[in-house]
Amino acid sequence: MEKKIKTPKESFGLRIKRDFTKNWQIYVMILPVLLYFLIFSYLPMAGIVIAFQKFSPALGILKSPFIGLKNFTDFFGSYYCGRLIGNTLLLGTATLIFAFPCPVILALLLNEVYNKAYKKAVQTISYLPYFISMVVICGLIKNFTASDGFVTQIIVALGGEKRNLLADPALFRPVYVISDIWKNVGFNSIIYLAALSGVNQELYEAAAIDGAGRWKQTIHVTLPGIAPTVIIMLVLAMGGLFNVGFEKVILLYNSMTMETADVIQSFVYRKGLTDANFGYSTAVGLFNSVINTILLLTANRISRKVTETSLF
Amino acid sequence: MYRRSAAYRIFSVINYIFLGLLMAVCLMPVVHVFFSSISDPALLKVHTGLVAWPLGRPTLKGYGIVLGNSRIARSYMNTVFYVGSSTALGVFLTMMGGYVLSRRNFLLKKPIMVFITFTMMFNGGLIPFYLVVKGLGWLDTPLAVIVPGCLSVFNIVLMRTAMMGISDSLYESAVLDGAGHFTCFCRIAAPLSKPTIAAIVLFSAVAQWNSWFQAMIFLKSRKLFPLQLVVREILVENNTTSVTSGADVTSGALSQNLYKYLVQYSTVIVTILPIICIYPFLQKYFVNGIMVGSLKE
């Protein structure tokens, strides 16, 4: 092993310079990657200044007049503010509460399947919807929930009323969350299955000797074994609480369901790119990003405190 | 053993049935779409509910209309081009990034890692991103769908983890023979991380095949549209006129209406077919990729 010789007197800049003459190729290789993130991640971050401007594309970022926090006060004072925050929070929370546990449960159930072929079949088939594009999924959802669609028919058979489900604001959230579970449950269970295979088998034997049945074993051995993975995934999910899948919202909503379906990001898209109200919509988007970041960091901190597992 | 207890046996039976139902629920939409797409259009139009068997005599008419349509054919070619170039570019950059960040002696490793991972935590938002692409003069050009989004931090970290597993002694002996970083990259790092590269190729290709939002906001000319945008029009906006009005098969509004559902279902199958074809590989590599990604450093 080549040991790095510490020379504290030499400045970092000088070391880089020396390293560059020797290893210039490595700098050339990383350059395009850095440029990519600079242009498509950091330049947009700098572009956030237009949230504080009355931005007009003709004047550009440098010449558009600054108007302080007016875009923000306009948004917080508007009729949309409460509705958008409420919708985003409700849709995010509903997904977290109903969709998050499903893959964990599926993994636990798969863990009790001892027929290898059957297990493999369930896995293979339940991963499938994950790979189908959002556009096709939403097209199918629309088709199935139309007034003569087959989901609607099942509901009619169960005593419901025949109508277009996506025209009813009260049903947007259930449709969104249920289809989300359907699309992702199989695929998201992979990570828990991996965690399950890592649980020490001797612990089960020890528990069995102590007289624990399968249920007790699950509670006392399996669940603690996969807890770190579950918590990491929960942290990720909580960090993304305000990051509702707006592509799906944009594909599924219509003028009738706007009151429950419209979320912050779909509003940003509409205001910014359809109405060309750049400054205002950047301000709304910034509000959303800041909440996202705070949520992620908070969830991460909580997780580190409680379980000593964290993302960063 | 718990497996012999009566309670566990009852649980097992219920469990197998439940998982069977889950399979049915996941498979049903695909089955419905497939059999609908080869059904008799007149019967399909009046049929309501699940189609678990072709209605009437199986026909390939829907596929005839869809594949014969120049707009769909063109968007298909566009998508293939976008997927190919975006994946090639993205994977190449990911490999170089992964290589550089996997080298222990690289002085800027830490700061660059921070620089890259910070973008996962915070971003500028949709509008500034749009304005950057617009500022580059890429609006309504293929570049707008190919370049932005071709690189992902997750993939770079995945690549780096794989390349960190390569033994230092390999590099050392190569350097003794006069190899530079380019040679080490091409002759050692790249060939030794083939499985991860394959996984990332699949990740990127599927993501690009399924993407539509970027194309929607950046592309205006119809001739540049990828498949998903055309599918959106046919399926989500429920507008099949541009497809069924192809004079070769139909005449008049009546038959346009007749073929509407057939065209919708056939389009879905044509769109998801490539994904189904590479599904066995997807399953293998995605699962492995996720396992590697879930390992903490």
PDB file of N, CA, C and O in Angstrom, chain A residues 16 23 25 29 36 41-42 44-45 50 109 112-115 118 124 127-128 131 133 135 142-144 153 182 194 214 247 251 269 278 281-282 293 310, chain B residues 2-3 8 15-16 20 25 32 48-49 108 115 119 121-122 127-128 131 147 149-150 180-182 185 210 212-213 216 228 236 265 279 283 291 296:
ATOM      1  N   ILE A  16      -3.343  20.344  -5.337  1.00  0.00           N
ATOM      2  CA  ILE A  16      -4.196  20.115  -6.495  1.00  0.00           C
ATOM      3  C   ILE A  16      -3.399  20.336  -7.778  1.00  0.00           C
ATOM      4  O   ILE A  16      -3.456  19.546  -8.711  1.00  0.00           O
ATOM      5  N   ASN A  23      -2.050  13.683 -12.687  1.00  0.00           N
ATOM      6  CA  ASN A  23      -3.287  12.938 -12.946  1.00  0.00           C
ATOM      7  C   ASN A  23      -4.306  13.748 -13.752  1.00  0.00           C
ATOM      8  O   ASN A  23      -5.493  13.678 -13.484  1.00  0.00           O
ATOM      9  N   GLN A  25      -5.735  13.388 -16.396  1.00  0.00           N
ATOM     10  CA  GLN A  25      -6.799  12.634 -17.073  1.00  0.00           C
ATOM     11  C   GLN A  25      -8.036  12.475 -16.197  1.00  0.00           C
ATOM     12  O   GLN A  25      -9.164  12.548 -16.667  1.00  0.00           O
ATOM     13  N   MET A  29     -11.934  13.547 -16.924  1.00  0.00           N
ATOM     14  CA  MET A  29     -13.056  12.615 -16.889  1.00  0.00           C
ATOM     15  C   MET A  29     -14.218  13.117 -16.038  1.00  0.00           C
ATOM     16  O   MET A  29     -15.378  12.890 -16.351  1.00  0.00           O
ATOM     17  N   TYR A  36     -22.500  18.936 -15.988  1.00  0.00           N
ATOM     18  CA  TYR A  36     -23.905  18.522 -16.040  1.00  0.00           C
ATOM     19  C   TYR A  36     -24.659  19.020 -14.816  1.00  0.00           C
ATOM     20  O   TYR A  36     -25.714  19.645 -14.930  1.00  0.00           O
ATOM     21  N   SER A  41     -28.524  21.473 -12.335  1.00  0.00           N
ATOM     22  CA  SER A  41     -28.965  21.512 -10.939  1.00  0.00           C
ATOM     23  C   SER A  41     -28.639  22.837 -10.267  1.00  0.00           C
ATOM     24  O   SER A  41     -29.480  23.407  -9.576  1.00  0.00           O
ATOM     25  N   TYR A  42     -27.385  23.329 -10.453  1.00  0.00           N
ATOM     26  CA  TYR A  42     -26.997  24.531  -9.720  1.00  0.00           C
ATOM     27  C   TYR A  42     -27.440  25.811 -10.414  1.00  0.00           C
ATOM     28  O   TYR A  42     -27.816  26.769  -9.755  1.00  0.00           O
ATOM     29  N   PRO A  44     -30.233  26.218 -12.169  1.00  0.00           N
ATOM     30  CA  PRO A  44     -31.617  26.457 -11.744  1.00  0.00           C
ATOM     31  C   PRO A  44     -31.714  26.965 -10.307  1.00  0.00           C
ATOM     32  O   PRO A  44     -32.583  27.775 -10.001  1.00  0.00           O
ATOM     33  N   MET A  45     -30.810  26.507  -9.416  1.00  0.00           N
ATOM     34  CA  MET A  45     -30.856  27.020  -8.044  1.00  0.00           C
ATOM     35  C   MET A  45     -30.583  28.517  -8.038  1.00  0.00           C
ATOM     36  O   MET A  45     -31.222  29.276  -7.319  1.00  0.00           O
ATOM     37  N   ILE A  50     -35.504  34.686  -9.461  1.00  0.00           N
ATOM     38  CA  ILE A  50     -36.690  35.250 -10.130  1.00  0.00           C
ATOM     39  C   ILE A  50     -37.934  35.125  -9.271  1.00  0.00           C
ATOM     40  O   ILE A  50     -38.930  35.773  -9.535  1.00  0.00           O
ATOM     41  N   LEU A 109     -45.731 -11.652   4.055  1.00  0.00           N
ATOM     42  CA  LEU A 109     -46.553 -12.765   3.563  1.00  0.00           C
ATOM     43  C   LEU A 109     -45.741 -13.663   2.632  1.00  0.00           C
ATOM     44  O   LEU A 109     -45.822 -14.888   2.704  1.00  0.00           O
ATOM     45  N   GLU A 112     -43.635 -16.252   4.181  1.00  0.00           N
ATOM     46  CA  GLU A 112     -44.288 -17.462   4.696  1.00  0.00           C
ATOM     47  C   GLU A 112     -44.627 -18.447   3.580  1.00  0.00           C
ATOM     48  O   GLU A 112     -45.266 -19.462   3.829  1.00  0.00           O
ATOM     49  N   VAL A 113     -44.249 -18.107   2.338  1.00  0.00           N
ATOM     50  CA  VAL A 113     -44.535 -19.021   1.225  1.00  0.00           C
ATOM     51  C   VAL A 113     -43.330 -19.941   1.040  1.00  0.00           C
ATOM     52  O   VAL A 113     -42.225 -19.471   0.801  1.00  0.00           O
ATOM     53  N   TYR A 114     -43.553 -21.242   1.208  1.00  0.00           N
ATOM     54  CA  TYR A 114     -42.420 -22.168   1.142  1.00  0.00           C
ATOM     55  C   TYR A 114     -42.303 -22.847  -0.218  1.00  0.00           C
ATOM     56  O   TYR A 114     -41.340 -23.522  -0.493  1.00  0.00           O
ATOM     57  N   ASN A 115     -43.328 -22.664  -1.053  1.00  0.00           N
ATOM     58  CA  ASN A 115     -43.265 -23.199  -2.407  1.00  0.00           C
ATOM     59  C   ASN A 115     -42.510 -22.195  -3.279  1.00  0.00           C
ATOM     60  O   ASN A 115     -43.018 -21.111  -3.580  1.00  0.00           O
ATOM     61  N   TYR A 118     -44.160 -20.835  -6.530  1.00  0.00           N
ATOM     62  CA  TYR A 118     -45.290 -19.934  -6.280  1.00  0.00           C
ATOM     63  C   TYR A 118     -44.785 -18.549  -5.862  1.00  0.00           C
ATOM     64  O   TYR A 118     -45.259 -17.533  -6.350  1.00  0.00           O
ATOM     65  N   THR A 124     -42.715 -12.110  -9.678  1.00  0.00           N
ATOM     66  CA  THR A 124     -42.602 -11.709 -11.081  1.00  0.00           C
ATOM     67  C   THR A 124     -43.824 -10.916 -11.526  1.00  0.00           C
ATOM     68  O   THR A 124     -43.702  -9.869 -12.151  1.00  0.00           O
ATOM     69  N   TYR A 127     -44.349  -7.358  -9.805  1.00  0.00           N
ATOM     70  CA  TYR A 127     -43.429  -6.277 -10.199  1.00  0.00           C
ATOM     71  C   TYR A 127     -43.868  -5.604 -11.500  1.00  0.00           C
ATOM     72  O   TYR A 127     -43.458  -4.501 -11.808  1.00  0.00           O
ATOM     73  N   LEU A 128     -44.658  -6.319 -12.284  1.00  0.00           N
ATOM     74  CA  LEU A 128     -44.965  -5.857 -13.638  1.00  0.00           C
ATOM     75  C   LEU A 128     -45.525  -4.429 -13.735  1.00  0.00           C
ATOM     76  O   LEU A 128     -45.012  -3.634 -14.522  1.00  0.00           O
ATOM     77  N   PHE A 131     -43.258  -1.253 -14.087  1.00  0.00           N
ATOM     78  CA  PHE A 131     -42.498  -0.917 -15.296  1.00  0.00           C
ATOM     79  C   PHE A 131     -43.342  -0.308 -16.414  1.00  0.00           C
ATOM     80  O   PHE A 131     -42.830   0.061 -17.457  1.00  0.00           O
ATOM     81  N   SER A 133     -45.509   2.567 -18.136  1.00  0.00           N
ATOM     82  CA  SER A 133     -45.364   4.017 -18.032  1.00  0.00           C
ATOM     83  C   SER A 133     -46.577   4.660 -17.377  1.00  0.00           C
ATOM     84  O   SER A 133     -47.689   4.160 -17.452  1.00  0.00           O
ATOM     85  N   VAL A 135     -48.118   7.260 -18.260  1.00  0.00           N
ATOM     86  CA  VAL A 135     -49.132   7.651 -19.236  1.00  0.00           C
ATOM     87  C   VAL A 135     -50.098   6.489 -19.484  1.00  0.00           C
ATOM     88  O   VAL A 135     -51.320   6.664 -19.464  1.00  0.00           O
ATOM     89  N   LYS A 142     -58.253   5.799 -16.288  1.00  0.00           N
ATOM     90  CA  LYS A 142     -59.385   6.546 -16.849  1.00  0.00           C
ATOM     91  C   LYS A 142     -60.390   5.606 -17.488  1.00  0.00           C
ATOM     92  O   LYS A 142     -61.600   5.741 -17.296  1.00  0.00           O
ATOM     93  N   ASN A 143     -59.864   4.663 -18.253  1.00  0.00           N
ATOM     94  CA  ASN A 143     -60.713   3.693 -18.936  1.00  0.00           C
ATOM     95  C   ASN A 143     -61.514   2.860 -17.931  1.00  0.00           C
ATOM     96  O   ASN A 143     -62.725   2.684 -18.061  1.00  0.00           O
ATOM     97  N   PHE A 144     -60.839   2.357 -16.899  1.00  0.00           N
ATOM     98  CA  PHE A 144     -61.493   1.459 -15.946  1.00  0.00           C
ATOM     99  C   PHE A 144     -62.475   2.174 -15.025  1.00  0.00           C
ATOM    100  O   PHE A 144     -63.384   1.549 -14.489  1.00  0.00           O
ATOM    101  N   GLN A 153     -68.070  -1.010 -12.741  1.00  0.00           N
ATOM    102  CA  GLN A 153     -69.053  -2.091 -12.728  1.00  0.00           C
ATOM    103  C   GLN A 153     -69.000  -2.924 -11.465  1.00  0.00           C
ATOM    104  O   GLN A 153     -70.026  -3.349 -10.953  1.00  0.00           O
ATOM    105  N   TRP A 182     -51.358  -0.359  -6.218  1.00  0.00           N
ATOM    106  CA  TRP A 182     -51.346  -1.381  -7.267  1.00  0.00           C
ATOM    107  C   TRP A 182     -50.057  -1.334  -8.084  1.00  0.00           C
ATOM    108  O   TRP A 182     -49.434  -2.349  -8.372  1.00  0.00           O
ATOM    109  N   ALA A 194     -35.180  -8.421   0.732  1.00  0.00           N
ATOM    110  CA  ALA A 194     -33.723  -8.485   0.921  1.00  0.00           C
ATOM    111  C   ALA A 194     -33.394  -8.425   2.404  1.00  0.00           C
ATOM    112  O   ALA A 194     -32.561  -9.180   2.907  1.00  0.00           O
ATOM    113  N   ARG A 214     -45.052 -19.199  15.358  1.00  0.00           N
ATOM    114  CA  ARG A 214     -44.652 -18.375  14.220  1.00  0.00           C
ATOM    115  C   ARG A 214     -45.024 -16.904  14.419  1.00  0.00           C
ATOM    116  O   ARG A 214     -44.287 -16.013  14.026  1.00  0.00           O
ATOM    117  N   GLU A 247     -46.926  14.226 -11.792  1.00  0.00           N
ATOM    118  CA  GLU A 247     -47.155  13.779 -13.168  1.00  0.00           C
ATOM    119  C   GLU A 247     -48.486  13.047 -13.249  1.00  0.00           C
ATOM    120  O   GLU A 247     -49.263  13.217 -14.180  1.00  0.00           O
ATOM    121  N   LEU A 251     -52.003  14.065 -15.211  1.00  0.00           N
ATOM    122  CA  LEU A 251     -52.645  13.163 -16.171  1.00  0.00           C
ATOM    123  C   LEU A 251     -54.079  12.829 -15.777  1.00  0.00           C
ATOM    124  O   LEU A 251     -54.905  12.523 -16.631  1.00  0.00           O
ATOM    125  N   TYR A 269     -46.707  24.066 -12.320  1.00  0.00           N
ATOM    126  CA  TYR A 269     -46.621  23.752 -13.747  1.00  0.00           C
ATOM    127  C   TYR A 269     -47.626  24.598 -14.542  1.00  0.00           C
ATOM    128  O   TYR A 269     -47.288  25.192 -15.561  1.00  0.00           O
ATOM    129  N   PHE A 278     -43.843  33.361 -14.604  1.00  0.00           N
ATOM    130  CA  PHE A 278     -42.629  32.694 -14.132  1.00  0.00           C
ATOM    131  C   PHE A 278     -42.248  33.017 -12.689  1.00  0.00           C
ATOM    132  O   PHE A 278     -41.979  32.120 -11.898  1.00  0.00           O
ATOM    133  N   SER A 281     -44.722  31.601 -10.054  1.00  0.00           N
ATOM    134  CA  SER A 281     -44.736  30.153  -9.926  1.00  0.00           C
ATOM    135  C   SER A 281     -43.410  29.618  -9.390  1.00  0.00           C
ATOM    136  O   SER A 281     -43.381  28.605  -8.697  1.00  0.00           O
ATOM    137  N   THR A 282     -42.307  30.335  -9.652  1.00  0.00           N
ATOM    138  CA  THR A 282     -41.036  29.947  -9.048  1.00  0.00           C
ATOM    139  C   THR A 282     -41.105  30.110  -7.530  1.00  0.00           C
ATOM    140  O   THR A 282     -40.587  29.283  -6.771  1.00  0.00           O
ATOM    141  N   THR A 293     -37.110  19.942   1.740  1.00  0.00           N
ATOM    142  CA  THR A 293     -35.785  19.804   2.337  1.00  0.00           C
ATOM    143  C   THR A 293     -35.889  19.737   3.853  1.00  0.00           C
ATOM    144  O   THR A 293     -35.255  18.892   4.493  1.00  0.00           O
ATOM    145  N   SER A 310     -29.449   6.385   9.613  1.00  0.00           N
ATOM    146  CA  SER A 310     -29.829   7.614   8.928  1.00  0.00           C
ATOM    147  C   SER A 310     -29.295   7.584   7.510  1.00  0.00           C
ATOM    148  O   SER A 310     -28.434   6.779   7.168  1.00  0.00           O
TER     149      SER A 310
ATOM    150  N   TYR B   2     -43.612 -25.012  14.043  1.00  0.00           N
ATOM    151  CA  TYR B   2     -44.848 -24.258  13.887  1.00  0.00           C
ATOM    152  C   TYR B   2     -45.613 -24.622  12.617  1.00  0.00           C
ATOM    153  O   TYR B   2     -46.814 -24.521  12.546  1.00  0.00           O
ATOM    154  N   ARG B   3     -44.873 -25.106  11.617  1.00  0.00           N
ATOM    155  CA  ARG B   3     -45.527 -25.331  10.333  1.00  0.00           C
ATOM    156  C   ARG B   3     -46.607 -26.404  10.404  1.00  0.00           C
ATOM    157  O   ARG B   3     -47.470 -26.477   9.551  1.00  0.00           O
ATOM    158  N   TYR B   8     -51.405 -22.435  11.837  1.00  0.00           N
ATOM    159  CA  TYR B   8     -50.497 -22.011  10.790  1.00  0.00           C
ATOM    160  C   TYR B   8     -50.937 -22.531   9.432  1.00  0.00           C
ATOM    161  O   TYR B   8     -50.802 -21.847   8.416  1.00  0.00           O
ATOM    162  N   ASN B  15     -53.153 -17.280   3.048  1.00  0.00           N
ATOM    163  CA  ASN B  15     -52.036 -16.537   2.478  1.00  0.00           C
ATOM    164  C   ASN B  15     -51.864 -16.851   0.985  1.00  0.00           C
ATOM    165  O   ASN B  15     -51.741 -15.945   0.161  1.00  0.00           O
ATOM    166  N   TYR B  16     -51.886 -18.164   0.640  1.00  0.00           N
ATOM    167  CA  TYR B  16     -51.726 -18.549  -0.763  1.00  0.00           C
ATOM    168  C   TYR B  16     -52.858 -17.987  -1.604  1.00  0.00           C
ATOM    169  O   TYR B  16     -52.632 -17.502  -2.715  1.00  0.00           O
ATOM    170  N   GLY B  20     -52.565 -15.217  -4.536  1.00  0.00           N
ATOM    171  CA  GLY B  20     -53.110 -15.554  -5.854  1.00  0.00           C
ATOM    172  C   GLY B  20     -53.992 -14.428  -6.377  1.00  0.00           C
ATOM    173  O   GLY B  20     -53.900 -14.033  -7.539  1.00  0.00           O
ATOM    174  N   VAL B  25     -54.944  -9.473  -9.705  1.00  0.00           N
ATOM    175  CA  VAL B  25     -55.187  -8.034  -9.794  1.00  0.00           C
ATOM    176  C   VAL B  25     -54.078  -7.342 -10.592  1.00  0.00           C
ATOM    177  O   VAL B  25     -54.330  -6.394 -11.339  1.00  0.00           O
ATOM    178  N   HIS B  32     -56.810  -7.934 -19.865  1.00  0.00           N
ATOM    179  CA  HIS B  32     -57.972  -7.214 -20.398  1.00  0.00           C
ATOM    180  C   HIS B  32     -57.590  -6.424 -21.653  1.00  0.00           C
ATOM    181  O   HIS B  32     -58.252  -6.502 -22.681  1.00  0.00           O
ATOM    182  N   THR B  48     -69.339  -4.296 -21.920  1.00  0.00           N
ATOM    183  CA  THR B  48     -68.904  -3.610 -20.711  1.00  0.00           C
ATOM    184  C   THR B  48     -68.318  -4.659 -19.780  1.00  0.00           C
ATOM    185  O   THR B  48     -68.746  -5.805 -19.758  1.00  0.00           O
ATOM    186  N   GLY B  49     -67.332  -4.236 -19.021  1.00  0.00           N
ATOM    187  CA  GLY B  49     -66.729  -5.152 -18.058  1.00  0.00           C
ATOM    188  C   GLY B  49     -65.467  -5.795 -18.587  1.00  0.00           C
ATOM    189  O   GLY B  49     -64.959  -5.443 -19.649  1.00  0.00           O
ATOM    190  N   LEU B 108     -10.077  15.524  -4.848  1.00  0.00           N
ATOM    191  CA  LEU B 108     -11.343  16.260  -4.780  1.00  0.00           C
ATOM    192  C   LEU B 108     -12.538  15.344  -4.550  1.00  0.00           C
ATOM    193  O   LEU B 108     -13.681  15.749  -4.737  1.00  0.00           O
ATOM    194  N   PHE B 115     -20.915  17.945  -3.607  1.00  0.00           N
ATOM    195  CA  PHE B 115     -21.467  18.743  -4.705  1.00  0.00           C
ATOM    196  C   PHE B 115     -22.588  17.988  -5.426  1.00  0.00           C
ATOM    197  O   PHE B 115     -23.636  18.529  -5.753  1.00  0.00           O
ATOM    198  N   THR B 119     -27.572  17.878  -4.665  1.00  0.00           N
ATOM    199  CA  THR B 119     -28.662  18.067  -5.627  1.00  0.00           C
ATOM    200  C   THR B 119     -29.837  17.125  -5.357  1.00  0.00           C
ATOM    201  O   THR B 119     -30.930  17.337  -5.872  1.00  0.00           O
ATOM    202  N   MET B 121     -30.973  16.735  -2.328  1.00  0.00           N
ATOM    203  CA  MET B 121     -31.693  17.325  -1.203  1.00  0.00           C
ATOM    204  C   MET B 121     -32.448  18.576  -1.586  1.00  0.00           C
ATOM    205  O   MET B 121     -33.486  18.876  -1.014  1.00  0.00           O
ATOM    206  N   PHE B 122     -31.912  19.319  -2.524  1.00  0.00           N
ATOM    207  CA  PHE B 122     -32.546  20.589  -2.859  1.00  0.00           C
ATOM    208  C   PHE B 122     -32.451  20.821  -4.365  1.00  0.00           C
ATOM    209  O   PHE B 122     -31.448  20.480  -4.982  1.00  0.00           O
ATOM    210  N   ILE B 127     -39.572  25.819 -12.912  1.00  0.00           N
ATOM    211  CA  ILE B 127     -39.480  26.980 -13.793  1.00  0.00           C
ATOM    212  C   ILE B 127     -38.035  27.374 -14.084  1.00  0.00           C
ATOM    213  O   ILE B 127     -37.660  27.520 -15.249  1.00  0.00           O
ATOM    214  N   PRO B 128     -37.173  27.513 -13.038  1.00  0.00           N
ATOM    215  CA  PRO B 128     -35.775  27.814 -13.354  1.00  0.00           C
ATOM    216  C   PRO B 128     -35.131  26.737 -14.244  1.00  0.00           C
ATOM    217  O   PRO B 128     -34.353  27.064 -15.144  1.00  0.00           O
ATOM    218  N   LEU B 131     -36.233  27.420 -17.668  1.00  0.00           N
ATOM    219  CA  LEU B 131     -35.576  28.604 -18.231  1.00  0.00           C
ATOM    220  C   LEU B 131     -34.124  28.316 -18.622  1.00  0.00           C
ATOM    221  O   LEU B 131     -33.626  28.878 -19.596  1.00  0.00           O
ATOM    222  N   VAL B 147     -30.548  15.245 -23.119  1.00  0.00           N
ATOM    223  CA  VAL B 147     -29.492  15.578 -22.162  1.00  0.00           C
ATOM    224  C   VAL B 147     -29.995  15.806 -20.722  1.00  0.00           C
ATOM    225  O   VAL B 147     -29.545  15.110 -19.809  1.00  0.00           O
ATOM    226  N   GLY B 149     -31.531  15.232 -17.420  1.00  0.00           N
ATOM    227  CA  GLY B 149     -32.138  14.037 -16.833  1.00  0.00           C
ATOM    228  C   GLY B 149     -31.436  12.743 -17.202  1.00  0.00           C
ATOM    229  O   GLY B 149     -31.816  11.684 -16.732  1.00  0.00           O
ATOM    230  N   CYS B 150     -30.388  12.812 -18.054  1.00  0.00           N
ATOM    231  CA  CYS B 150     -29.731  11.559 -18.447  1.00  0.00           C
ATOM    232  C   CYS B 150     -28.841  11.012 -17.338  1.00  0.00           C
ATOM    233  O   CYS B 150     -28.515   9.845 -17.307  1.00  0.00           O
ATOM    234  N   GLY B 180      -2.340   5.183 -18.027  1.00  0.00           N
ATOM    235  CA  GLY B 180      -2.912   6.380 -17.400  1.00  0.00           C
ATOM    236  C   GLY B 180      -4.321   6.065 -16.937  1.00  0.00           C
ATOM    237  O   GLY B 180      -4.752   4.906 -16.995  1.00  0.00           O
ATOM    238  N   HIS B 181      -5.044   7.110 -16.513  1.00  0.00           N
ATOM    239  CA  HIS B 181      -6.410   6.889 -16.039  1.00  0.00           C
ATOM    240  C   HIS B 181      -7.343   6.431 -17.144  1.00  0.00           C
ATOM    241  O   HIS B 181      -8.239   5.623 -16.920  1.00  0.00           O
ATOM    242  N   PHE B 182      -7.133   6.958 -18.370  1.00  0.00           N
ATOM    243  CA  PHE B 182      -8.012   6.549 -19.472  1.00  0.00           C
ATOM    244  C   PHE B 182      -7.902   5.045 -19.694  1.00  0.00           C
ATOM    245  O   PHE B 182      -8.895   4.345 -19.837  1.00  0.00           O
ATOM    246  N   PHE B 185      -9.417   3.069 -16.877  1.00  0.00           N
ATOM    247  CA  PHE B 185     -10.875   3.126 -16.977  1.00  0.00           C
ATOM    248  C   PHE B 185     -11.385   2.142 -18.033  1.00  0.00           C
ATOM    249  O   PHE B 185     -12.274   1.334 -17.774  1.00  0.00           O
ATOM    250  N   ASN B 210     -40.330   5.469 -20.703  1.00  0.00           N
ATOM    251  CA  ASN B 210     -41.590   5.819 -20.060  1.00  0.00           C
ATOM    252  C   ASN B 210     -41.784   7.311 -19.838  1.00  0.00           C
ATOM    253  O   ASN B 210     -42.842   7.731 -19.394  1.00  0.00           O
ATOM    254  N   TRP B 212     -42.405  11.292 -20.256  1.00  0.00           N
ATOM    255  CA  TRP B 212     -43.259  12.085 -21.142  1.00  0.00           C
ATOM    256  C   TRP B 212     -43.270  13.559 -20.750  1.00  0.00           C
ATOM    257  O   TRP B 212     -43.420  14.430 -21.591  1.00  0.00           O
ATOM    258  N   PHE B 213     -43.059  13.852 -19.443  1.00  0.00           N
ATOM    259  CA  PHE B 213     -43.276  15.213 -18.970  1.00  0.00           C
ATOM    260  C   PHE B 213     -42.300  16.195 -19.609  1.00  0.00           C
ATOM    261  O   PHE B 213     -42.686  17.262 -20.092  1.00  0.00           O
ATOM    262  N   MET B 216     -43.214  16.927 -22.992  1.00  0.00           N
ATOM    263  CA  MET B 216     -44.405  17.770 -23.085  1.00  0.00           C
ATOM    264  C   MET B 216     -44.059  19.236 -22.891  1.00  0.00           C
ATOM    265  O   MET B 216     -44.587  20.100 -23.579  1.00  0.00           O
ATOM    266  N   GLN B 228     -44.784   8.296 -25.899  1.00  0.00           N
ATOM    267  CA  GLN B 228     -45.660   8.500 -24.734  1.00  0.00           C
ATOM    268  C   GLN B 228     -46.577   9.713 -24.897  1.00  0.00           C
ATOM    269  O   GLN B 228     -47.686   9.721 -24.381  1.00  0.00           O
ATOM    270  N   VAL B 236     -55.258   9.155 -22.745  1.00  0.00           N
ATOM    271  CA  VAL B 236     -55.671   9.969 -21.606  1.00  0.00           C
ATOM    272  C   VAL B 236     -56.621  11.067 -22.048  1.00  0.00           C
ATOM    273  O   VAL B 236     -57.626  11.336 -21.406  1.00  0.00           O
ATOM    274  N   TYR B 265     -56.616   0.195 -27.202  1.00  0.00           N
ATOM    275  CA  TYR B 265     -56.021  -1.006 -26.601  1.00  0.00           C
ATOM    276  C   TYR B 265     -54.782  -1.467 -27.374  1.00  0.00           C
ATOM    277  O   TYR B 265     -53.773  -1.862 -26.781  1.00  0.00           O
ATOM    278  N   TYR B 279     -38.469  -7.847 -19.960  1.00  0.00           N
ATOM    279  CA  TYR B 279     -38.873  -8.001 -18.560  1.00  0.00           C
ATOM    280  C   TYR B 279     -38.004  -8.967 -17.757  1.00  0.00           C
ATOM    281  O   TYR B 279     -37.620  -8.651 -16.621  1.00  0.00           O
ATOM    282  N   GLN B 283     -36.107  -7.683 -14.391  1.00  0.00           N
ATOM    283  CA  GLN B 283     -36.336  -8.231 -13.073  1.00  0.00           C
ATOM    284  C   GLN B 283     -35.021  -8.569 -12.401  1.00  0.00           C
ATOM    285  O   GLN B 283     -34.749  -8.171 -11.292  1.00  0.00           O
ATOM    286  N   MET B 291     -30.566  -4.148  -4.454  1.00  0.00           N
ATOM    287  CA  MET B 291     -29.833  -4.755  -3.343  1.00  0.00           C
ATOM    288  C   MET B 291     -28.508  -4.023  -3.131  1.00  0.00           C
ATOM    289  O   MET B 291     -28.156  -3.689  -2.017  1.00  0.00           O
ATOM    290  N   LYS B 296     -25.263  -0.029   2.812  1.00  0.00           N
ATOM    291  CA  LYS B 296     -24.666   1.224   3.288  1.00  0.00           C
ATOM    292  C   LYS B 296     -23.155   1.145   3.117  1.00  0.00           C
ATOM    293  O   LYS B 296     -22.565   0.085   3.197  1.00  0.00           O
TER     294      LYS B 296
END
